[in-house]
PDB file of C-alpha atoms and ligand atoms in Angstrom:
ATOM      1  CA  UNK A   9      66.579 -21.658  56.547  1.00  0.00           C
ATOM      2  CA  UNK A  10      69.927 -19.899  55.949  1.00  0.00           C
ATOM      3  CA  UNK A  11      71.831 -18.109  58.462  1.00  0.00           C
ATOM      4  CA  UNK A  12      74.296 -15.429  57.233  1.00  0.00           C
ATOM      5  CA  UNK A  13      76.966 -12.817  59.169  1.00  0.00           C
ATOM      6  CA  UNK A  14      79.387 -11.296  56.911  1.00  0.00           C
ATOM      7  CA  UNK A  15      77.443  -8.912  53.927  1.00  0.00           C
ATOM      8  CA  UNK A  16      79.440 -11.229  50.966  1.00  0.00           C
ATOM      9  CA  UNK A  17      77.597 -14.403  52.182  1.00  0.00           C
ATOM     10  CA  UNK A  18      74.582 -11.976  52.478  1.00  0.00           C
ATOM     11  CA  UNK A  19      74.885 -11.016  48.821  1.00  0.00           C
ATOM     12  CA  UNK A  20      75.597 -14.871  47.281  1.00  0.00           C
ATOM     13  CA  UNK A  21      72.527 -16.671  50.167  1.00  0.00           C
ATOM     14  CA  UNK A  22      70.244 -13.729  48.601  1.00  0.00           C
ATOM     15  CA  UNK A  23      70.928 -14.061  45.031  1.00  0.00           C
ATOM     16  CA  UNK A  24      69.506 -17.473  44.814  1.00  0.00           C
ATOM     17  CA  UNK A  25      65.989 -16.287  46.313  1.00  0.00           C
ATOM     18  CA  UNK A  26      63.182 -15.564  44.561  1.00  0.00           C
ATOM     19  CA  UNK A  27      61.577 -12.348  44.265  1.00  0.00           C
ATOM     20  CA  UNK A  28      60.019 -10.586  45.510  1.00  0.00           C
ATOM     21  CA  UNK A  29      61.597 -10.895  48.463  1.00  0.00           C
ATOM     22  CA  UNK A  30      60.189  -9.274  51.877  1.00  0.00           C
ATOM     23  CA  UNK A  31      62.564  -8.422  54.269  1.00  0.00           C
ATOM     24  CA  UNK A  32      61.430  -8.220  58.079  1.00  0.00           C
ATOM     25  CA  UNK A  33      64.329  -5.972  60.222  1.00  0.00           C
ATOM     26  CA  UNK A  34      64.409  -6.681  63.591  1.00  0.00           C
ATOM     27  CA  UNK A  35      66.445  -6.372  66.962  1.00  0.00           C
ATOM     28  CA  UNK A  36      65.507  -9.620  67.677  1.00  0.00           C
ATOM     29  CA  UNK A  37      63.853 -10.981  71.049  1.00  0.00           C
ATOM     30  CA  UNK A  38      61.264 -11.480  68.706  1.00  0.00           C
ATOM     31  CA  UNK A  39      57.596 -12.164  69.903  1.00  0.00           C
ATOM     32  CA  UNK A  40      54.314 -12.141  68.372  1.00  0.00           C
ATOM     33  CA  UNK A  41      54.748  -9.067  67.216  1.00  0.00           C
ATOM     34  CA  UNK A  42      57.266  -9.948  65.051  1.00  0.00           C
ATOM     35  CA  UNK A  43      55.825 -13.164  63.847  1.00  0.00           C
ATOM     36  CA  UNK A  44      53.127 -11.385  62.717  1.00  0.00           C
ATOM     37  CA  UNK A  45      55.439  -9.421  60.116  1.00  0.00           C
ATOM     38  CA  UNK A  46      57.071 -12.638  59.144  1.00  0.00           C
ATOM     39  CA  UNK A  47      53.471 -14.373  58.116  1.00  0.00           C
ATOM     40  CA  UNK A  48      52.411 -11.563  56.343  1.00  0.00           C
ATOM     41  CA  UNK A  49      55.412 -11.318  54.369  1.00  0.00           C
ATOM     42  CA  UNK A  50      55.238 -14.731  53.809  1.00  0.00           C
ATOM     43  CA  UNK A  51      51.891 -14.691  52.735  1.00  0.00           C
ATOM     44  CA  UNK A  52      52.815 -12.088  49.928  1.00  0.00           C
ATOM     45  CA  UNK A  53      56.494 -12.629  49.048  1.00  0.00           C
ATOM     46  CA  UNK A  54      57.964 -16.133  47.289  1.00  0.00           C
ATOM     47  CA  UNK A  55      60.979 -15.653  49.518  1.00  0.00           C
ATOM     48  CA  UNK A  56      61.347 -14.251  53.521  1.00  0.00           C
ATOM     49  CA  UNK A  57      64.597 -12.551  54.915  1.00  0.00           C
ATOM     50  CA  UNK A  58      65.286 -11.432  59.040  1.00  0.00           C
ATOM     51  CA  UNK A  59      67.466  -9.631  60.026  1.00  0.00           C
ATOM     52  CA  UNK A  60      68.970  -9.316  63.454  1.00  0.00           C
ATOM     53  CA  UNK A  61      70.326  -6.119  64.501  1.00  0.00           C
ATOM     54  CA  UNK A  62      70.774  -4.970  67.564  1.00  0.00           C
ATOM     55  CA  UNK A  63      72.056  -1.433  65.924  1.00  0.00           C
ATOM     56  CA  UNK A  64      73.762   0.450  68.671  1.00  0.00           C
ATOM     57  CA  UNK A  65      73.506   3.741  66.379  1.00  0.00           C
ATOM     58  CA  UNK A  66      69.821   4.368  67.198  1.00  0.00           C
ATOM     59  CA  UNK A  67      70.541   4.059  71.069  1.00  0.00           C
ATOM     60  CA  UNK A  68      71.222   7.224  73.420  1.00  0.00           C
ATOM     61  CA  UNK A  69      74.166   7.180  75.948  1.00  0.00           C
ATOM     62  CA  UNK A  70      71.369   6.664  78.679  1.00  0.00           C
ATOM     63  CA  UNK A  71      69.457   3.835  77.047  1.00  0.00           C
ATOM     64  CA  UNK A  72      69.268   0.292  77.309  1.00  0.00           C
ATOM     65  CA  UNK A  73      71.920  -1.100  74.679  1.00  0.00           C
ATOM     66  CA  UNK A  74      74.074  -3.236  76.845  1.00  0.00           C
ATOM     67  CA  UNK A  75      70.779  -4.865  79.048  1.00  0.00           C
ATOM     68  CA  UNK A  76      68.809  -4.992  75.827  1.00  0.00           C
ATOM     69  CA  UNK A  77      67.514  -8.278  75.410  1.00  0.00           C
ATOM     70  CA  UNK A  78      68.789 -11.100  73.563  1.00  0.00           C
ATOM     71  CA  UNK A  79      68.322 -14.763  72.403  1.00  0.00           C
ATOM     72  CA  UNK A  80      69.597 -15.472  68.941  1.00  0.00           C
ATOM     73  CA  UNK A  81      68.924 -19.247  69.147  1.00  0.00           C
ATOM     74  CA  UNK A  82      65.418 -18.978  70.169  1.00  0.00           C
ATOM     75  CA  UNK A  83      64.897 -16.207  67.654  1.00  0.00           C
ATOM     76  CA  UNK A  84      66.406 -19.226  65.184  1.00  0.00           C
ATOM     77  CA  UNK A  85      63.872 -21.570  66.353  1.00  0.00           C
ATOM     78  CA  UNK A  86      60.700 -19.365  65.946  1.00  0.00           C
ATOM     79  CA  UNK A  87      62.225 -17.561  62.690  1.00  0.00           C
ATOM     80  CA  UNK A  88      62.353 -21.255  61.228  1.00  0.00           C
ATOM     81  CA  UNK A  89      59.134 -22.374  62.231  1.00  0.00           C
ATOM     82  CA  UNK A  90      57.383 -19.101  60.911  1.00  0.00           C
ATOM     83  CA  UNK A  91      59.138 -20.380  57.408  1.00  0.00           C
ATOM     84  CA  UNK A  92      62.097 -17.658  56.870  1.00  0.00           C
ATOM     85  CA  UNK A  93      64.472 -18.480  54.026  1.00  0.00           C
ATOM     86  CA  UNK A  94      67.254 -16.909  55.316  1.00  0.00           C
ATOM     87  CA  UNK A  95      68.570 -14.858  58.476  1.00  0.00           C
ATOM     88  CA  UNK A  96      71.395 -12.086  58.345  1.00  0.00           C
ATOM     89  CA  UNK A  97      73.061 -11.559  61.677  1.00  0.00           C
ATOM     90  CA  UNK A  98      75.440  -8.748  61.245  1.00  0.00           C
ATOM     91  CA  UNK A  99      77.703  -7.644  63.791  1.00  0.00           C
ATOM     92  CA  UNK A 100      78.258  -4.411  64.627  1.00  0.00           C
ATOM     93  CA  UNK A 101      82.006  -4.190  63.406  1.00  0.00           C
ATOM     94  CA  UNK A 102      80.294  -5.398  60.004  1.00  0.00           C
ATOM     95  CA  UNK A 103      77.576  -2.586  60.132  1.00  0.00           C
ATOM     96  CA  UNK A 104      79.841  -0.196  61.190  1.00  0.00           C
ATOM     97  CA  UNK A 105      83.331  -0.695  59.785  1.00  0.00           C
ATOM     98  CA  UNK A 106      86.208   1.316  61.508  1.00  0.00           C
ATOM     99  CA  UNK A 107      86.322   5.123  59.288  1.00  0.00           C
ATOM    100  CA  UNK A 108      82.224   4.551  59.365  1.00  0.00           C
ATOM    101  CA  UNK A 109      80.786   8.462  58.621  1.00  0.00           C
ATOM    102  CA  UNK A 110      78.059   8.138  56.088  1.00  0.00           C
ATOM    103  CA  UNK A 111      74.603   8.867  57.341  1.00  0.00           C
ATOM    104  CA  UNK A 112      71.064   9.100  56.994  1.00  0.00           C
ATOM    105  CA  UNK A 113      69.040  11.953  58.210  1.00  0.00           C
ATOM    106  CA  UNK A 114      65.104  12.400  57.775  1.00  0.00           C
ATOM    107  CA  UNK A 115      64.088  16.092  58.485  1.00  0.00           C
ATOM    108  CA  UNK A 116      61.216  17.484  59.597  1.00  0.00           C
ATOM    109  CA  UNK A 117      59.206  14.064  60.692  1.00  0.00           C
ATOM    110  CA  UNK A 118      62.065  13.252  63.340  1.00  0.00           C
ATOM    111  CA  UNK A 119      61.649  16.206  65.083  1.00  0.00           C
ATOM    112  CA  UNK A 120      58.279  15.940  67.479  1.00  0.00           C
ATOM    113  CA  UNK A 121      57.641  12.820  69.696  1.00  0.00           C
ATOM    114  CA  UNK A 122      60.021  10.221  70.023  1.00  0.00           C
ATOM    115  CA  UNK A 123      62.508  12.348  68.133  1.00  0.00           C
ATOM    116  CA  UNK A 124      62.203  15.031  70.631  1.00  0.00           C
ATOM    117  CA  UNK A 125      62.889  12.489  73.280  1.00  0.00           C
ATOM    118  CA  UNK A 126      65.788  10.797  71.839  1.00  0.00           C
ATOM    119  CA  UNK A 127      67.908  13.068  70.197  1.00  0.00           C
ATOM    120  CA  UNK A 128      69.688  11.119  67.421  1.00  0.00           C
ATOM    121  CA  UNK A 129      67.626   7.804  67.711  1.00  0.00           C
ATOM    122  CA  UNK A 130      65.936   8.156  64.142  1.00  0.00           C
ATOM    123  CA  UNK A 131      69.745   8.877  62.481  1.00  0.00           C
ATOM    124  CA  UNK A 132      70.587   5.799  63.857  1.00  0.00           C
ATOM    125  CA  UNK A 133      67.461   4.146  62.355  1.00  0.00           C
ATOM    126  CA  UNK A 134      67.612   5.524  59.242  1.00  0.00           C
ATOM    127  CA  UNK A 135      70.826   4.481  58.647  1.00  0.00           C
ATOM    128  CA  UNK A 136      70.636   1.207  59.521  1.00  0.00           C
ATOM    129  CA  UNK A 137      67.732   0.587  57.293  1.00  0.00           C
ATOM    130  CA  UNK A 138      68.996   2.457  54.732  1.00  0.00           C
ATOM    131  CA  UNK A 139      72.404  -0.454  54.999  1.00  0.00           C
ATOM    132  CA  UNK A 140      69.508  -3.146  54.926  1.00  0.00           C
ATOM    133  CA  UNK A 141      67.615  -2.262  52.134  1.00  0.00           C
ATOM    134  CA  UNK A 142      70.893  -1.369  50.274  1.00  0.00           C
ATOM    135  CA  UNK A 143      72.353  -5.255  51.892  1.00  0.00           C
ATOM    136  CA  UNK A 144      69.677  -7.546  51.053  1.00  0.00           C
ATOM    137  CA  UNK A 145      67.712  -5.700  47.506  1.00  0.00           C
ATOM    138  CA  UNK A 146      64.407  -6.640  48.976  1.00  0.00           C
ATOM    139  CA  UNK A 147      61.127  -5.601  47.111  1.00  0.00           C
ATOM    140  CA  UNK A 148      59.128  -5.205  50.167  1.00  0.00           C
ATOM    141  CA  UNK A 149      60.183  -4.327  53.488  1.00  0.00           C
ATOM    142  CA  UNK A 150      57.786  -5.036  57.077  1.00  0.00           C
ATOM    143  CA  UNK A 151      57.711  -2.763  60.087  1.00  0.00           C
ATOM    144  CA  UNK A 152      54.972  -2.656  62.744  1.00  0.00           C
ATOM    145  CA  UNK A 153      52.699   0.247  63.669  1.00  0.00           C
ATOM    146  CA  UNK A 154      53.707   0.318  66.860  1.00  0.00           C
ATOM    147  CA  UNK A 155      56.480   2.205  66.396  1.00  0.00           C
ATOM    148  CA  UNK A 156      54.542   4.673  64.097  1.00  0.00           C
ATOM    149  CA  UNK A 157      56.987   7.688  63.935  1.00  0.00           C
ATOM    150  CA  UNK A 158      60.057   4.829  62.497  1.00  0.00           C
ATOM    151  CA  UNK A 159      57.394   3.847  59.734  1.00  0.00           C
ATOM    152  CA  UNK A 160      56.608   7.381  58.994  1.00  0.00           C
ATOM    153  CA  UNK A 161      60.409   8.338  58.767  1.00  0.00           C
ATOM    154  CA  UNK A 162      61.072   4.503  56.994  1.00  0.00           C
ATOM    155  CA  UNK A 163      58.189   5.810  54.173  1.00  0.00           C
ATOM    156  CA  UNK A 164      59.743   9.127  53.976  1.00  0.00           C
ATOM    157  CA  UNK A 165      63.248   7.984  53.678  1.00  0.00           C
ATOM    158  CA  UNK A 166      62.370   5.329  50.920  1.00  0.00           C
ATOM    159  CA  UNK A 167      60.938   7.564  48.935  1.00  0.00           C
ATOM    160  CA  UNK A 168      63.292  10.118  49.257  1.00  0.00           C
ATOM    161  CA  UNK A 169      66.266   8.093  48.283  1.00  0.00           C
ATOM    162  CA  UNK A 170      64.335   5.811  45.349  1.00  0.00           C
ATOM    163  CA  UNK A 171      64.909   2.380  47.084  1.00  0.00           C
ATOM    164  CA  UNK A 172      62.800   0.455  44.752  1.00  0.00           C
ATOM    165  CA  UNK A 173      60.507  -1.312  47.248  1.00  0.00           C
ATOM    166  CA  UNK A 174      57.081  -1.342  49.101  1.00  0.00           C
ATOM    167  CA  UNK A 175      57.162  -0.211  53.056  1.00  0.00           C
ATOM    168  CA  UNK A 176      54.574  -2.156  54.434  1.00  0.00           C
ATOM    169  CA  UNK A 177      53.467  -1.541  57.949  1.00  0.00           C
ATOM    170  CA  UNK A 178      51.479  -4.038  59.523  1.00  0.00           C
ATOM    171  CA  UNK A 179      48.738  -3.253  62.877  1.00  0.00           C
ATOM    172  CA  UNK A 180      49.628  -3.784  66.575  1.00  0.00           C
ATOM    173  CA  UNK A 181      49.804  -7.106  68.061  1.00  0.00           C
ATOM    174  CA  UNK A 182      48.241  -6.873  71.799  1.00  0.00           C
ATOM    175  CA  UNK A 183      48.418  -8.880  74.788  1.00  0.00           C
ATOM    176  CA  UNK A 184      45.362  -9.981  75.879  1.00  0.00           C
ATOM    177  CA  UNK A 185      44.960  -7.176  78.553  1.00  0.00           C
ATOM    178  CA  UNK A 186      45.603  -4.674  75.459  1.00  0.00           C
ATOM    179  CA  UNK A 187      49.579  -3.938  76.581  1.00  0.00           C
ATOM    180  CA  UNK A 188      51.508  -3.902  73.222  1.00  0.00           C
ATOM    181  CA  UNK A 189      53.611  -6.704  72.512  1.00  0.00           C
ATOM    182  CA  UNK A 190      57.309  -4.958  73.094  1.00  0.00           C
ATOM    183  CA  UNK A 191      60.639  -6.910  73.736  1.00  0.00           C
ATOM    184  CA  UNK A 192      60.915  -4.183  76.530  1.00  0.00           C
ATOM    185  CA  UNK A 193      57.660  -6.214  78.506  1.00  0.00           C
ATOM    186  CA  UNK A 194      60.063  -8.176  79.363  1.00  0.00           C
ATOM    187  CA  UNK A 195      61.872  -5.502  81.900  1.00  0.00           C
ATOM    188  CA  UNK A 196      58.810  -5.144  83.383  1.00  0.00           C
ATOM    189  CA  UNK A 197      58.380  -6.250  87.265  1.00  0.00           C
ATOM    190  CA  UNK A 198      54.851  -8.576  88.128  1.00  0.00           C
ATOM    191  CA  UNK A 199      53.183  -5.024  89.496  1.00  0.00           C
ATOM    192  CA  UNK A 200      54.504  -3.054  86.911  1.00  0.00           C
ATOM    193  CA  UNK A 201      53.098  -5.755  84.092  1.00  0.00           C
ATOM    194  CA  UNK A 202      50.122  -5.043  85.980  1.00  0.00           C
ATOM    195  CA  UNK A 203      49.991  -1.333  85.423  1.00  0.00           C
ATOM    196  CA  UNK A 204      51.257  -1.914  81.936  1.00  0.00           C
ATOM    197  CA  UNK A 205      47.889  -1.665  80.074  1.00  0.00           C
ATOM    198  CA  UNK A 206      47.141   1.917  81.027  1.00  0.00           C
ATOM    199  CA  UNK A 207      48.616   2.989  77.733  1.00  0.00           C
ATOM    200  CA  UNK A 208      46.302   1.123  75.623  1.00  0.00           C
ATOM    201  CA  UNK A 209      43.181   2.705  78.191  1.00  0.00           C
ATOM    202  CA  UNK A 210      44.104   5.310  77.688  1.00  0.00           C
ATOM    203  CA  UNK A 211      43.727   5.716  74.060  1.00  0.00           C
ATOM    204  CA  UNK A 212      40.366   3.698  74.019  1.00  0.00           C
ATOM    205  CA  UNK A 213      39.658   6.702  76.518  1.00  0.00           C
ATOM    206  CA  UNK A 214      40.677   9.200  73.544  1.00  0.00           C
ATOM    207  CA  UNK A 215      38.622   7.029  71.579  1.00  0.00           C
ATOM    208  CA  UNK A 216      35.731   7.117  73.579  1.00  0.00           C
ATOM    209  CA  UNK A 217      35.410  10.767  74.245  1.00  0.00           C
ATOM    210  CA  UNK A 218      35.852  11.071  70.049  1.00  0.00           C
ATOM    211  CA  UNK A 219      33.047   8.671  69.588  1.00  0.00           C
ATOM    212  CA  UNK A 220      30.799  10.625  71.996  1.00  0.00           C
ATOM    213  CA  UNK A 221      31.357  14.027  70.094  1.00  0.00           C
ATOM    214  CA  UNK A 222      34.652  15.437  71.193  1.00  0.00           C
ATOM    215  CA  UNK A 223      36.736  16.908  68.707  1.00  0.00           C
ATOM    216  CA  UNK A 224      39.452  19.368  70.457  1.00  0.00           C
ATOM    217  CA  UNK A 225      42.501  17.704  70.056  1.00  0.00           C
ATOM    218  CA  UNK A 226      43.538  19.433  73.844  1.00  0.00           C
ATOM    219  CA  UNK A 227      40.707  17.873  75.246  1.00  0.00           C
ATOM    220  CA  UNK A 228      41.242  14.129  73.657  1.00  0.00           C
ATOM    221  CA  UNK A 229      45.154  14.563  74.991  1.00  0.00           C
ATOM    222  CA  UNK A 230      43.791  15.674  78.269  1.00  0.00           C
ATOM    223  CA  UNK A 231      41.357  12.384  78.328  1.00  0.00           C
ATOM    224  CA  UNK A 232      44.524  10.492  77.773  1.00  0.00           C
ATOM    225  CA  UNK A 233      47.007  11.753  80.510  1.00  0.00           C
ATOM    226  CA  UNK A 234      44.163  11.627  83.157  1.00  0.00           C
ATOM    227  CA  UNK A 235      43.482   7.924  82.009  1.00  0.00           C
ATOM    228  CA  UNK A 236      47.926   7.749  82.480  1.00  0.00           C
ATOM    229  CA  UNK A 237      47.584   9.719  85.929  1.00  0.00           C
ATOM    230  CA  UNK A 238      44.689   7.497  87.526  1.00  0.00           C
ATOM    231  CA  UNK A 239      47.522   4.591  87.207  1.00  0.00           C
ATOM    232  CA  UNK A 240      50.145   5.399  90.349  1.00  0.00           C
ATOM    233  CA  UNK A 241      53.145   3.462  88.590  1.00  0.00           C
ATOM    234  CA  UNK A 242      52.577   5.128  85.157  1.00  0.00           C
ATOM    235  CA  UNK A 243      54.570   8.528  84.088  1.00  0.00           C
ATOM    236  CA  UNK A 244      53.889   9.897  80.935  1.00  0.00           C
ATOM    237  CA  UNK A 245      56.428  11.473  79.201  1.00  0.00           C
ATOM    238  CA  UNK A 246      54.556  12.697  75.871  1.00  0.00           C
ATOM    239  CA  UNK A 247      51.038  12.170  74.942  1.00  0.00           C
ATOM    240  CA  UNK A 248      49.840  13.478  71.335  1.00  0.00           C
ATOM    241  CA  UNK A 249      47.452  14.289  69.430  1.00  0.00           C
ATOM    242  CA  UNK A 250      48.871  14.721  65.581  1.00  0.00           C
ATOM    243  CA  UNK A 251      48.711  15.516  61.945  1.00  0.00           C
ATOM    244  CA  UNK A 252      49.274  11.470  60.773  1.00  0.00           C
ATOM    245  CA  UNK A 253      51.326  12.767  57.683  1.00  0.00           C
ATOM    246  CA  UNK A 254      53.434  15.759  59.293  1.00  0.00           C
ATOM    247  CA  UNK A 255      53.383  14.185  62.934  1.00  0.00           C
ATOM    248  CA  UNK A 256      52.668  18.123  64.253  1.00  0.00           C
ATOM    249  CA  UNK A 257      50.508  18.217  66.933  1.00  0.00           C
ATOM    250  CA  UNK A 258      46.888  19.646  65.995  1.00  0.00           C
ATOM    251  CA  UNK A 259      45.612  22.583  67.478  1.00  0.00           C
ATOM    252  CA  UNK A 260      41.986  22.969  67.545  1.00  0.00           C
ATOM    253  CA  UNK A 261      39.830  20.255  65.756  1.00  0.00           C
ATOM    254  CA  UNK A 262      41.021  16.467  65.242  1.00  0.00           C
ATOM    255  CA  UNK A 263      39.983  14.700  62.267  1.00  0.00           C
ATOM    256  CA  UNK A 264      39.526  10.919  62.013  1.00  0.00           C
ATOM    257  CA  UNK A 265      42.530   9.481  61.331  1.00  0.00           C
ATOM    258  CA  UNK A 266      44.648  11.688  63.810  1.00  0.00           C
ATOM    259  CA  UNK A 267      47.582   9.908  65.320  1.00  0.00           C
ATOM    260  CA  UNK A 268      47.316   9.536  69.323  1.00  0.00           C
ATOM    261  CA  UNK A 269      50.201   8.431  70.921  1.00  0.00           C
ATOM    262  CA  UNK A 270      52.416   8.839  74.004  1.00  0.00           C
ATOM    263  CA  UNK A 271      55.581   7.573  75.729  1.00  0.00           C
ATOM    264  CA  UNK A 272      54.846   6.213  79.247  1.00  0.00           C
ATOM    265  CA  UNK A 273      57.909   5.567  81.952  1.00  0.00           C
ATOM    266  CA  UNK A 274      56.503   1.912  84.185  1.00  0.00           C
ATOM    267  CA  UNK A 275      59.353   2.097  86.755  1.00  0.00           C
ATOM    268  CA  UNK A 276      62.508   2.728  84.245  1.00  0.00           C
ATOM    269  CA  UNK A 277      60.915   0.799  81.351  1.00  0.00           C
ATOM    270  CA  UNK A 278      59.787   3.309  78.571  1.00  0.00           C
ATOM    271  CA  UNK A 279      56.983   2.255  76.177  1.00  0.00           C
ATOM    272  CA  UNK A 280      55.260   3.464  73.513  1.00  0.00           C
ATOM    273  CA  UNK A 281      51.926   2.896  71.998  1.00  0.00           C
ATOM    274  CA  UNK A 282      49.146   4.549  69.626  1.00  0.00           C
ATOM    275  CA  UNK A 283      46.165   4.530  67.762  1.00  0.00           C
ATOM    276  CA  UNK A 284      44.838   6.242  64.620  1.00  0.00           C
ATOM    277  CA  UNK A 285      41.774   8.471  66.206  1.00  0.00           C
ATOM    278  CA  UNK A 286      38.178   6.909  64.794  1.00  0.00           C
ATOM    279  CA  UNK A 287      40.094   4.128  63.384  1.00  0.00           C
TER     280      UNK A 287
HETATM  281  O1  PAF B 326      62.000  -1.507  65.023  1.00  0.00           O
HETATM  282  C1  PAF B 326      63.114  -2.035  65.208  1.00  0.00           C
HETATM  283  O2  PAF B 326      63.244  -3.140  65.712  1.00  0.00           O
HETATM  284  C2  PAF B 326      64.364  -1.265  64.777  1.00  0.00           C
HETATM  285  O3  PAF B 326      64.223   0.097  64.981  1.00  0.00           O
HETATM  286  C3  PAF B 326      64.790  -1.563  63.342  1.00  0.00           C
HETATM  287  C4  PAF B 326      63.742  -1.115  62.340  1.00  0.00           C
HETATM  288  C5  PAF B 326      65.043  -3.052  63.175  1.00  0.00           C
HETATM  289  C6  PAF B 326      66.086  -0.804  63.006  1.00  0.00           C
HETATM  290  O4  PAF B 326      67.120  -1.170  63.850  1.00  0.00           O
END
């Protein structure tokens, strides 16, 4: 395994791989999560780039840049056991060069949800990935589902632009108690691990109520912040009920295949999750 910083070492490690290459981006702390990404791009690419990036352009002035968590040599270890090829650890200087003013902005699907909540956080994504794809030329690029508003935008944004590669998102990876893996568990307190899980119950709740006939997409959100309420640590910031291509919340009946999802505060840790309705 190769480990590269500057984008000219980048260019020469990367022009020796085969293709197609798949390209995994990450902000490191990587867990199973993660892993999973690498293995499945392993599994369908003759050669495996990470890259590590925690990309300070996709944080608000009240988020959690500066405590975000880190451990590039353990990230190493696991990245070279999982069987990458090579590793691109940027730093932000290199990212963003001094004059930096070029950017990427995805319309209409970074509006609602997380979009609404963090003004300017999908810019910063955008752009970053946007550098990555340009960086490393892969022919397939991994995200996970859990973050299913980035892989909407990522999709969007690809195709927009004619990058000549395959977004593949891959499913969830859960804890055994359901909580979605998230380099943010690790902010959470023993209690607040505890209370954790009431995301995922909550959409099995939305789930649930679908399988047993209920089709108003007020009701099914309603199901899900009363499962959110019942736990006294959780508070729910967002919970949806939307249109899977268009991310706009539905009105009236939800289909199968209807994106439920919601942002939960535990203490001051915010997490995400969802679930594609029927699915
Ligand atoms: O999902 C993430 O870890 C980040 O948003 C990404 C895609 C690596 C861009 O910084």
């Amino acid at each position: 395994m190769k480990t590269v910083i500057t984008v000219q070492e980048l260019r020469q490690a990367r022009s020796s791989l085969p293709n197609p290459l798949g390209l995994v981006p990450t902000m490191g702390y990587l867990h199973a999560g993660h892993l999973s990404l690498v293995e499945r791009a392993r599994k369908e690419c003759a050669s495996v780039a990470v890259s590590i990036f925690v990309n300070p352009t996709q944080f608000g002035p009240n988020e959690d840049l500066a405590a975000y968590p880190r451990d590039v040599d353990r990230d190493l270890s696991l990245l070279e056991q999982a069987g990458t090829d090579l590793v691109w650890l940027p730093t932000p200087e290199i990212m963003y060069p001094p004059g930096f003013q070029t950017w990427v902005e995805v319309e209409h699907l970074t509006r609602p949800l997380e979009g609404a909540m963090r003004p300017g956080h999908f810019r910063g994504v955008a752009t970053v990935v946007a550098k990555l794809f340009n960086a490393v030329q892969p022919q397939k690029a991994y995200f996970g589902q859990k973050d299913a508003q980035q892989a909407a935008v990522i999709r969007r944004m690809a195709l927009d632009l004619n990058f000549p590669l395959q977004v593949v998102v891959c499913p969830i990876v859960r804890e055994p108690d359901g909580l979605a893996m998230s380099s943010r568990n690790t902010y959470l307190d023993e209690r607040q691990r505890q209370a954790a899980p009431v995301l995922h119950r909550a959409l099995l709740a939305a789930q649930a109520a679908f399988q047993a006939g209920e089709r108003q997409a007020d009701k099914l959100r309603q199901v899900m912040l009363e499962t959110l309420q019942s736990e006294p640590l959780a508070r729910p910031q967002y919970v949806s009920c939307a249109d899977p291509e268009t991310l706009q919340e539905i009105e009236g009946q939800a289909p199968p295949g209807a994106l439920l999802s919601m942002a939960v505060y535990i203490g001051k840790t915010r997490l995400i999750d969802n679930a594609f309705l029927g699915l």
